[in-house]
CSV table of C-alpha atoms in Angstrom, one decimal:
chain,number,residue,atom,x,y,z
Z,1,UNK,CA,0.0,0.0,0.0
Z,2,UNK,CA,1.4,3.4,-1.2
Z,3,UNK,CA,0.0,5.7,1.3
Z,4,UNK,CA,1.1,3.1,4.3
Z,5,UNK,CA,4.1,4.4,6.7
Z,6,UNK,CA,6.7,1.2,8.1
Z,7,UNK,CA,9.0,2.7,10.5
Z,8,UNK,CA,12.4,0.8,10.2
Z,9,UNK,CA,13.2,-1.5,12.8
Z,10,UNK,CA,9.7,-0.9,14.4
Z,11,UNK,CA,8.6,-3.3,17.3
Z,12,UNK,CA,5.2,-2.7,19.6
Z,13,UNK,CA,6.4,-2.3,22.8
Z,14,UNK,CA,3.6,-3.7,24.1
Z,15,UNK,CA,2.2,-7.0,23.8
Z,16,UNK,CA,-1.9,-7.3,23.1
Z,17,UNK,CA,-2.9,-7.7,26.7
Z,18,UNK,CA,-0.9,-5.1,27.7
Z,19,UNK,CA,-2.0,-2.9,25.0
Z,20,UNK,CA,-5.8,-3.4,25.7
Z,21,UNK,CA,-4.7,-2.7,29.7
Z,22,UNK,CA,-3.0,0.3,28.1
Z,23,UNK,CA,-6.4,1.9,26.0
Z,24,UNK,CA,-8.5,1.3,29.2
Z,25,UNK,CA,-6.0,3.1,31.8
Z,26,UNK,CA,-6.0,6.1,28.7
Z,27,UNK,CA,-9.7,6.2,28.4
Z,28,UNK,CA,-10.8,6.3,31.7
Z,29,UNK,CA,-8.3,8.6,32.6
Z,30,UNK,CA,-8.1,10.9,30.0
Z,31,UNK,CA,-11.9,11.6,29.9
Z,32,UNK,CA,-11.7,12.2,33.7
Z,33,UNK,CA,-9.7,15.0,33.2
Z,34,UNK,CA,-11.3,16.5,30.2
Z,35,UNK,CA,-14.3,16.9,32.0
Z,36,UNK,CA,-12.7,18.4,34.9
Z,37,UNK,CA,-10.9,20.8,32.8
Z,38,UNK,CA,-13.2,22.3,30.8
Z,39,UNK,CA,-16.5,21.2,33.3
Z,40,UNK,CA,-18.3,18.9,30.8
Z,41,UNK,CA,-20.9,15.9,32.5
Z,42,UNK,CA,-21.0,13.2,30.0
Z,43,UNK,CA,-24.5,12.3,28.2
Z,44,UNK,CA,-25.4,9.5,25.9
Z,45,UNK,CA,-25.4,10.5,22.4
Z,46,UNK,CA,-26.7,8.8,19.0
Z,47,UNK,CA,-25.0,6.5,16.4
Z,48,UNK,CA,-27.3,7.8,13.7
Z,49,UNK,CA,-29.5,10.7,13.2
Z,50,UNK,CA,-33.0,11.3,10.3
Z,51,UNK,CA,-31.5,12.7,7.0
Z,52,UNK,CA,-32.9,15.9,5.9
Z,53,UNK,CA,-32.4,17.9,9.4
Z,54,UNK,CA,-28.9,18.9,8.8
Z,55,UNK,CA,-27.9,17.4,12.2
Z,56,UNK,CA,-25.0,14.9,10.7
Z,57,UNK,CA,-21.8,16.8,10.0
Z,58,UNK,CA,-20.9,17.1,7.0
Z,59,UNK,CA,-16.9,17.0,7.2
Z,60,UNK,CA,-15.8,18.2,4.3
Z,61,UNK,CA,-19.2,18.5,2.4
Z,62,UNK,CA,-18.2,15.6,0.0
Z,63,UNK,CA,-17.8,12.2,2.6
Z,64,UNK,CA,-21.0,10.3,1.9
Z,65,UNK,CA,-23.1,8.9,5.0
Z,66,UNK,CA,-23.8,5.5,5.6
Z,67,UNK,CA,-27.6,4.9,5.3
Z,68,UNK,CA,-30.4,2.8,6.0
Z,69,UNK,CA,-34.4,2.9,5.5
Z,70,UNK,CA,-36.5,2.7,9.2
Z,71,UNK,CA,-39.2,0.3,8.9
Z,72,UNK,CA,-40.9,1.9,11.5
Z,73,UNK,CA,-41.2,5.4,10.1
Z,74,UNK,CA,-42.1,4.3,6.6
Z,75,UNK,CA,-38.1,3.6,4.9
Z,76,UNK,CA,-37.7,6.9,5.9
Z,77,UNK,CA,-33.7,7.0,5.8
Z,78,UNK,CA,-31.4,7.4,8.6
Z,79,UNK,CA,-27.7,8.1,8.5
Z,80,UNK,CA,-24.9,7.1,10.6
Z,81,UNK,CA,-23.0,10.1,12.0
Z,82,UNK,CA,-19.7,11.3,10.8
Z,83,UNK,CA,-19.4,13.5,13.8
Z,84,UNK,CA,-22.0,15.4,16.7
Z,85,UNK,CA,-20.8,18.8,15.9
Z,86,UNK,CA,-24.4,20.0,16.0
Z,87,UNK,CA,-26.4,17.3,17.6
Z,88,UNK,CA,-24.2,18.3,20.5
Z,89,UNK,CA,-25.3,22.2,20.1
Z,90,UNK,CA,-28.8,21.0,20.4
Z,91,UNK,CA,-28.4,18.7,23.8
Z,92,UNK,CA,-27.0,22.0,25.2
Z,93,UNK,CA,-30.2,23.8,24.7
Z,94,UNK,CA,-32.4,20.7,25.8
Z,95,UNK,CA,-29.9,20.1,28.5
Z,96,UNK,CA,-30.3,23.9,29.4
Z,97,UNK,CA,-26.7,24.4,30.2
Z,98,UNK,CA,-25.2,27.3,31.8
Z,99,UNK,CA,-22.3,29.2,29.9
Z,100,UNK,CA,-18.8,27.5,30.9
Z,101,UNK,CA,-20.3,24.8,31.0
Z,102,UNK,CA,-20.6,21.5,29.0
Z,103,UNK,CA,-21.1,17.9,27.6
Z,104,UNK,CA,-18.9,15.4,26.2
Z,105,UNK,CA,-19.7,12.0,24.9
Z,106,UNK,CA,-18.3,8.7,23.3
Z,107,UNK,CA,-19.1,9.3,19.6
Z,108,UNK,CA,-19.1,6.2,16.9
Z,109,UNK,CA,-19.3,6.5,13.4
Z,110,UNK,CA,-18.3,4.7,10.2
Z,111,UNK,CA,-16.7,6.9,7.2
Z,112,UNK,CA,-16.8,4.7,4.5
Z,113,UNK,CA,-15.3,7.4,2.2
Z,114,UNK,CA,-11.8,7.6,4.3
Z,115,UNK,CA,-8.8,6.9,2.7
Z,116,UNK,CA,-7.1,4.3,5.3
Z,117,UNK,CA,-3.6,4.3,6.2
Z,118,UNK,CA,-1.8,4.6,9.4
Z,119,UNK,CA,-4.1,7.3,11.0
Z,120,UNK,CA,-7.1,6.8,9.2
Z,121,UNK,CA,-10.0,4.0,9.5
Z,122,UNK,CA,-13.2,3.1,8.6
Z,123,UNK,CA,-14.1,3.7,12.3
Z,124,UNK,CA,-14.1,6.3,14.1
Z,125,UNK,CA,-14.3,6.7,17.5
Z,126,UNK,CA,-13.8,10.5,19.8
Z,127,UNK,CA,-14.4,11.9,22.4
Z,128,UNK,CA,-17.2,14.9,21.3
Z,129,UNK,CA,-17.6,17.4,23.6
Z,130,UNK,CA,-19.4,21.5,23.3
Z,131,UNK,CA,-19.9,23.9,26.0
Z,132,UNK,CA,-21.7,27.5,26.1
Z,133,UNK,CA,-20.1,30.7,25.7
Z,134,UNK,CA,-20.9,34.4,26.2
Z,135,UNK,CA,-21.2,36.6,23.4
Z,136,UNK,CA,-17.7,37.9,25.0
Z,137,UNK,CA,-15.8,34.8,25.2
Z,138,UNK,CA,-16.4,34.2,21.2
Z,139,UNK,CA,-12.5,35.8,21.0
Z,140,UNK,CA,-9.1,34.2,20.3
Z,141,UNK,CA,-8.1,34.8,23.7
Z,142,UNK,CA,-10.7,32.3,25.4
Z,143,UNK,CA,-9.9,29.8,21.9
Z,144,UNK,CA,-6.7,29.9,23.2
Z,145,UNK,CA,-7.2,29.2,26.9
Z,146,UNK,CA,-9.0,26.2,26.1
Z,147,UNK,CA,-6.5,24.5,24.0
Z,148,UNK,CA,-4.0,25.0,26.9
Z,149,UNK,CA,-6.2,23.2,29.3
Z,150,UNK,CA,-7.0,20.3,26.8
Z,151,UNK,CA,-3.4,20.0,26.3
Z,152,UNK,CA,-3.1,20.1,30.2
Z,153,UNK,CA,-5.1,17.0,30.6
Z,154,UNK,CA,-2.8,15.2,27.1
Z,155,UNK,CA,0.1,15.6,29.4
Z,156,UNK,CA,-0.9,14.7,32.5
Z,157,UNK,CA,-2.3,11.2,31.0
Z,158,UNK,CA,0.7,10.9,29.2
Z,159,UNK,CA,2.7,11.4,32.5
Z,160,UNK,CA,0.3,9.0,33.9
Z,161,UNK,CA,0.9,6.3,30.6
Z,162,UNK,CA,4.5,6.4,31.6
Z,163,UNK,CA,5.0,6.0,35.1
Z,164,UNK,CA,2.3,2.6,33.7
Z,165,UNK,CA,4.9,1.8,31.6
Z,166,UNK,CA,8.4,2.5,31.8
Z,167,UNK,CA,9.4,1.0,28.8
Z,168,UNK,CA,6.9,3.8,27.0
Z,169,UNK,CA,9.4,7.4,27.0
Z,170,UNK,CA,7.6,10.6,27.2
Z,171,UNK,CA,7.5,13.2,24.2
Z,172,UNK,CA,5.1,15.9,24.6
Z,173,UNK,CA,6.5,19.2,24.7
Z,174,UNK,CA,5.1,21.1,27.9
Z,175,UNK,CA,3.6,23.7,25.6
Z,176,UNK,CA,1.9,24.2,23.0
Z,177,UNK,CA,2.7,26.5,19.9
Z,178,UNK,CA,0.3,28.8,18.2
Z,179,UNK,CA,0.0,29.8,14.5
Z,180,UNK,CA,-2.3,31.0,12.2
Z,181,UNK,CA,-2.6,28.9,9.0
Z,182,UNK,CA,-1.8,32.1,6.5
Z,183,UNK,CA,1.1,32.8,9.4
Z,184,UNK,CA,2.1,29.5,8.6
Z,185,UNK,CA,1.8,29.8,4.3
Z,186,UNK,CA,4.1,33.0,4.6
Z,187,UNK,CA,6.4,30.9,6.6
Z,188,UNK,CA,6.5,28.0,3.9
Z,189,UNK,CA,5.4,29.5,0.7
Z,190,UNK,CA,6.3,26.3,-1.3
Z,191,UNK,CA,5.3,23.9,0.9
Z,192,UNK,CA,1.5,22.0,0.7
Z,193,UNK,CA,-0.7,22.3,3.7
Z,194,UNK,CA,0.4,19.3,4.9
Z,195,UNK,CA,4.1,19.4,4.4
Z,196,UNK,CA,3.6,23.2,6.7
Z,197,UNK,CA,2.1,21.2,9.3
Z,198,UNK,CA,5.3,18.3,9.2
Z,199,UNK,CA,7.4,21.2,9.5
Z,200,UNK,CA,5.6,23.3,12.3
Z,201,UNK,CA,5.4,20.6,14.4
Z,202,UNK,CA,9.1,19.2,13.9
Z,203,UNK,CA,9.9,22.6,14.7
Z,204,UNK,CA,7.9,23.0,18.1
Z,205,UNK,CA,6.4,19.0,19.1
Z,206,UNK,CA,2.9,20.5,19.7
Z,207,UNK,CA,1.1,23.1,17.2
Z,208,UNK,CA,-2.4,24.8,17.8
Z,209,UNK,CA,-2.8,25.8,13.9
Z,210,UNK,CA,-6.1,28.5,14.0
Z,211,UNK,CA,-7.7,29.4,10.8
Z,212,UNK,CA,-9.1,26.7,8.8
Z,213,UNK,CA,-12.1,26.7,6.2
Z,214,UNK,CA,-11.4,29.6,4.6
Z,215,UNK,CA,-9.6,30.2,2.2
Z,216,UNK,CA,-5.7,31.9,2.4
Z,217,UNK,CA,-4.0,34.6,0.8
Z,218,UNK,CA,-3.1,31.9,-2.3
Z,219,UNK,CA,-6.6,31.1,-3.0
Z,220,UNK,CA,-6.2,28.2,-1.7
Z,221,UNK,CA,-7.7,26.6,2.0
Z,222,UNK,CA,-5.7,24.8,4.4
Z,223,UNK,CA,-8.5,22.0,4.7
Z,224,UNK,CA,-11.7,22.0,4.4
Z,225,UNK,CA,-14.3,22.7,7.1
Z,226,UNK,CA,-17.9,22.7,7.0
Z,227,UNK,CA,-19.8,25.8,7.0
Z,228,UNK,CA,-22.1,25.3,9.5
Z,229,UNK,CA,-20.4,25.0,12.6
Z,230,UNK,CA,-16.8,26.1,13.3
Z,231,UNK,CA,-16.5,30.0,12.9
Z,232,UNK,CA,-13.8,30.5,10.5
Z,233,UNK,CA,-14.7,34.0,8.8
Z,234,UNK,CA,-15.0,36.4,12.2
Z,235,UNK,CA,-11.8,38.4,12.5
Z,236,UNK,CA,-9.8,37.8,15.5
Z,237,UNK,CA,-7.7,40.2,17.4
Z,238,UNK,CA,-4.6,39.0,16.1
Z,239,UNK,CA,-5.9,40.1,13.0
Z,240,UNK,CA,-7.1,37.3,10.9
Z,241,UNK,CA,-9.4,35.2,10.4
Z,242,UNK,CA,-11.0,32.4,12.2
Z,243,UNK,CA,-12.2,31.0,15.6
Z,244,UNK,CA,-11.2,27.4,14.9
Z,245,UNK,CA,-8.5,25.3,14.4
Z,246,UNK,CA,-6.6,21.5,15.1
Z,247,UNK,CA,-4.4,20.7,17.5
Z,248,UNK,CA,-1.3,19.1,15.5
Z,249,UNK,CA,1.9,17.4,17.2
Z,250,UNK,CA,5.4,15.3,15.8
Z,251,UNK,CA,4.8,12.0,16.0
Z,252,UNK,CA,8.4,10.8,15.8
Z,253,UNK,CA,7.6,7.1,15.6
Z,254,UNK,CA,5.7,7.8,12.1
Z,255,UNK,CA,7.9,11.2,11.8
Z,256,UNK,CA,5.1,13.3,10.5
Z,257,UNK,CA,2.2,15.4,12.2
Z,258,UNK,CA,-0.7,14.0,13.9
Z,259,UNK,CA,-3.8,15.2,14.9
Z,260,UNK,CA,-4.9,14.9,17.8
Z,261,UNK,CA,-8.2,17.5,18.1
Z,262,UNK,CA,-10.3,19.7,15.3
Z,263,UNK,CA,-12.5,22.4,17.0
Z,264,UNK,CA,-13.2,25.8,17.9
Z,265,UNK,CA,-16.0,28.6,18.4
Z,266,UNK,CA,-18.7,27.6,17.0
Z,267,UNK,CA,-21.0,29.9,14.2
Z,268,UNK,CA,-23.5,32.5,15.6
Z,269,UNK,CA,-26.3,33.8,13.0
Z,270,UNK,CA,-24.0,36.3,11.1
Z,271,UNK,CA,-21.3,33.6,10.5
Z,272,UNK,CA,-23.1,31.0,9.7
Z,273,UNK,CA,-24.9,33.0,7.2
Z,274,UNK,CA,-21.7,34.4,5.8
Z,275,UNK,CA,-20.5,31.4,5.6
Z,276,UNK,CA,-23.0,29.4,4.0
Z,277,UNK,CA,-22.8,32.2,1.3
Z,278,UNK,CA,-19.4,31.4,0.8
Z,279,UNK,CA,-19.7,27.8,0.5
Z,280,UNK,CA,-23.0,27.9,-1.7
Z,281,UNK,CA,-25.1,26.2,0.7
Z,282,UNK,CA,-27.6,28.9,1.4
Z,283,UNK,CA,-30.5,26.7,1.1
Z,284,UNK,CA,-29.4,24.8,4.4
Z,285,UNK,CA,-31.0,27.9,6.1
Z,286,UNK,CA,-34.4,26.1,6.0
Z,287,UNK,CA,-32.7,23.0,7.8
Z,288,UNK,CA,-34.2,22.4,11.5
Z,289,UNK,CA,-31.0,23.0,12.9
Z,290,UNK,CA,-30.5,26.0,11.1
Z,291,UNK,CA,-33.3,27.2,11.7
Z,292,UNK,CA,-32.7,26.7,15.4
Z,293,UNK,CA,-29.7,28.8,15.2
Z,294,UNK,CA,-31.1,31.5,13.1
Z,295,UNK,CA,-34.3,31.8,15.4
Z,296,UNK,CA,-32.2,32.4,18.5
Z,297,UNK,CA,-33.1,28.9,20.0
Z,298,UNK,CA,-30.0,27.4,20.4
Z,299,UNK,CA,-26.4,29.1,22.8
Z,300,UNK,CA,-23.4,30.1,21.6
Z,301,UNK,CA,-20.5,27.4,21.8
Z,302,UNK,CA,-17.2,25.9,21.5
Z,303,UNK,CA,-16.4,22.7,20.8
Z,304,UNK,CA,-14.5,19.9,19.3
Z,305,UNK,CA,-13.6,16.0,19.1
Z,306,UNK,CA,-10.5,14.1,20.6
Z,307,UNK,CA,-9.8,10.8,18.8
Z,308,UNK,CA,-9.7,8.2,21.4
Z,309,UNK,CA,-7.6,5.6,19.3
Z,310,UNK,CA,-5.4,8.3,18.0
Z,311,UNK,CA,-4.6,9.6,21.4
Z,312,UNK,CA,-4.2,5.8,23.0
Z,313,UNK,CA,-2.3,4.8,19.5
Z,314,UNK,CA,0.0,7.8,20.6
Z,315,UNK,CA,0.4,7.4,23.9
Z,316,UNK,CA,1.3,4.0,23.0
Z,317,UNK,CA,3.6,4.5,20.9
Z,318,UNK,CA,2.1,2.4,18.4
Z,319,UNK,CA,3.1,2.6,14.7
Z,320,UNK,CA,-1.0,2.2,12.8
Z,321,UNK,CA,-4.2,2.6,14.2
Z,322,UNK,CA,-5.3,-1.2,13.6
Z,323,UNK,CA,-3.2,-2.0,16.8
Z,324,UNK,CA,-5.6,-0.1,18.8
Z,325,UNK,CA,-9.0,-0.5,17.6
Z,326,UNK,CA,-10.5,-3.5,15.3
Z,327,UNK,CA,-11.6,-2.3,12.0
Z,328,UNK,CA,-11.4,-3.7,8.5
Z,329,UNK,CA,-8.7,-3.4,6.3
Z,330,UNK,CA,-7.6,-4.4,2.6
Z,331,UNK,CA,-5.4,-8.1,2.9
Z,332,UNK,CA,-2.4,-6.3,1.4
Z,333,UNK,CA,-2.0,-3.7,4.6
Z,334,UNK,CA,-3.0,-6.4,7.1
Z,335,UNK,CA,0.1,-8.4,5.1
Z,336,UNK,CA,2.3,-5.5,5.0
Z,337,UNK,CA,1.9,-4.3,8.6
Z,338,UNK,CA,2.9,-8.4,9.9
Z,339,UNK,CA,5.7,-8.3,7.7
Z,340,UNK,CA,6.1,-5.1,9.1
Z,341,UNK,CA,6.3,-5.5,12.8
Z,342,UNK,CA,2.5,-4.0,13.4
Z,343,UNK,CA,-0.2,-6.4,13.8
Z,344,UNK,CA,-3.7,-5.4,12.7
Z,345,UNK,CA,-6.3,-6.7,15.2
């Protein structure tokens, strides 16, 4: 496989018990301190959601969602989720919570349009969590705070991981770096988006890259983003523009960048508007959950998701995915990976 990564000399350093040991200590811990950072209580959330109410996210607007006719409701078609970046929005307004306050939850889903390698599965499973904001926290400032207090609870659960585990070495910087994608296009003018973030995060071990959606000074966006629920068009008061962004670091057993989190302020009325201009999607504005937003029925937020195998495969220095979570992939990278040093389970 092409797009598969085979670190020379590569060996787990973990056996399969251990490893499975290793993803519950991770878990459990990990989510404990999320929600004690950022004040989240965890709900139950849904694996799929009704088409037509523009609930599912829609990634980068061209993923398809896996679907299904509901007996029940006359083959009326449900989809599984790609993510609960606005079913989460909604549970705060049903939930009626306070602002600095939120909800996280273990979100499933299957992508069946992903492109698997190393990183990237047919399953997908994060940590989704939202909590409400003033109208005075929607700033780069409080964007900011928030990563740092994420990242908090990354290195503390590494710390914890280690001490586990001696033979596992930590890696982590103890901060994190921030940069605003165009920032980061001056920096490396000939350089594609995702040879800027290798090189950011070789540079620093930990990168908070802000900014992504729109598009940059070259015409050209850093990745997409969908319109309809990270803010990436309102100016901040560094000057550019976006409210969003992904937390990146170097991975040196894959030496490349990883990431670990996508979030950020969610849209108010005049973004999401703007932005579904931009993006041609002004019909969506008849949606029930744009309508929601538009009627004033729903709080403002920030919000994001935290892969759970990503973080485990990280903190256990494991070399593909498939040694953290079962999934299916083609013979030839289940046969490449043995040869390889990293069974798939």
């Amino acid at each position: 496989m092409s797009k598969l990564i085979k670190p020379a000399g590569y060996k787990a350093l973990l056996d399969m018990k251990q490893t499975e040991q290793g993803i519950k200590l991770i878990k459990e811990f990990f989510q404990q301190n999320l929600s004690t950072e950022l004040r989240l209580r965890r709900v139950t959330a849904p694996l799929f959601v009704l088409q037509g109410l523009g609930i599912n996210d829609d990634l980068n607007g061209v993923e398809r969602a896996v679907t299904f006719p509901i007996k029940d409701l006359g083959d009326q078609k449900a989809e599984v989720v790609h993510s609960l970046a606005k079913w989460k929005r909604l549970s705060l307004a049903e939930y009626k919570i306070e602002p600095d306050y939120g909800i996280y939850t273990d979100m499933n889903a299957i992508r069946a349009d992903e492109e698997l390698d190393n990183l990237h599965s047919l399953y997908v499973d994060q940590w989704d969590w939202e909590a409400v904001v003033t109208k005075e926290e929607r700033t780069l400032t409080y964007l900011k705070q928030v990563v740092r207090r994420i990242y908090s609870a990354l290195l503390r659960t590494e710390y914890l991981t280690c001490e586990t585990y001696p033979q596992i070495k930590p890696f982590l910087p103890r901060d994190i770096h921030f940069i605003h994608s165009e920032e980061l296009l001056q920096m490396y003018p000939d350089l594609t988006p995702k040879e800027r973030e290798d090189a950011i995060c070789k540079k620093y071990g930990a990168v908070f890259v802000i900014g992504i959606g729109g598009k940059l000074s070259n015409g050209e966006k850093h990745d997409g983003r969908a319109p309809d629920y990270d803010d990436w068009t309102t100016p901040n008061e560094d000057g550019f523009l976006g409210l969003n962004g992904d937390i990146l670091i170097w991975y040196p057993i894959l030496e490349r960048s990883f990431e670990i989190s996508s979030m950020g302020i969610r849209v108010d009325k005049d973004s999401l508007l703007r932005q579904l201009e931009i993006e041609e999607k002004t019909e969506r504005k008849e949606l029930y959950f744009h309508k929601s937003l538009l009627e004033d029925r729903l709080p403002l937020s920030i919000g994001g998701g935290i892969g759970q195998s990503r973080l485990c495969m990280v903190l256990l220095h494991k070399a593909h995915i498939g040694e953290i979570q079962a999934s299916i992939w083609p013979e030839e990278m289940r046969k490449e990976c043995e040869e390889a040093g990293m069974p798939l389970i």
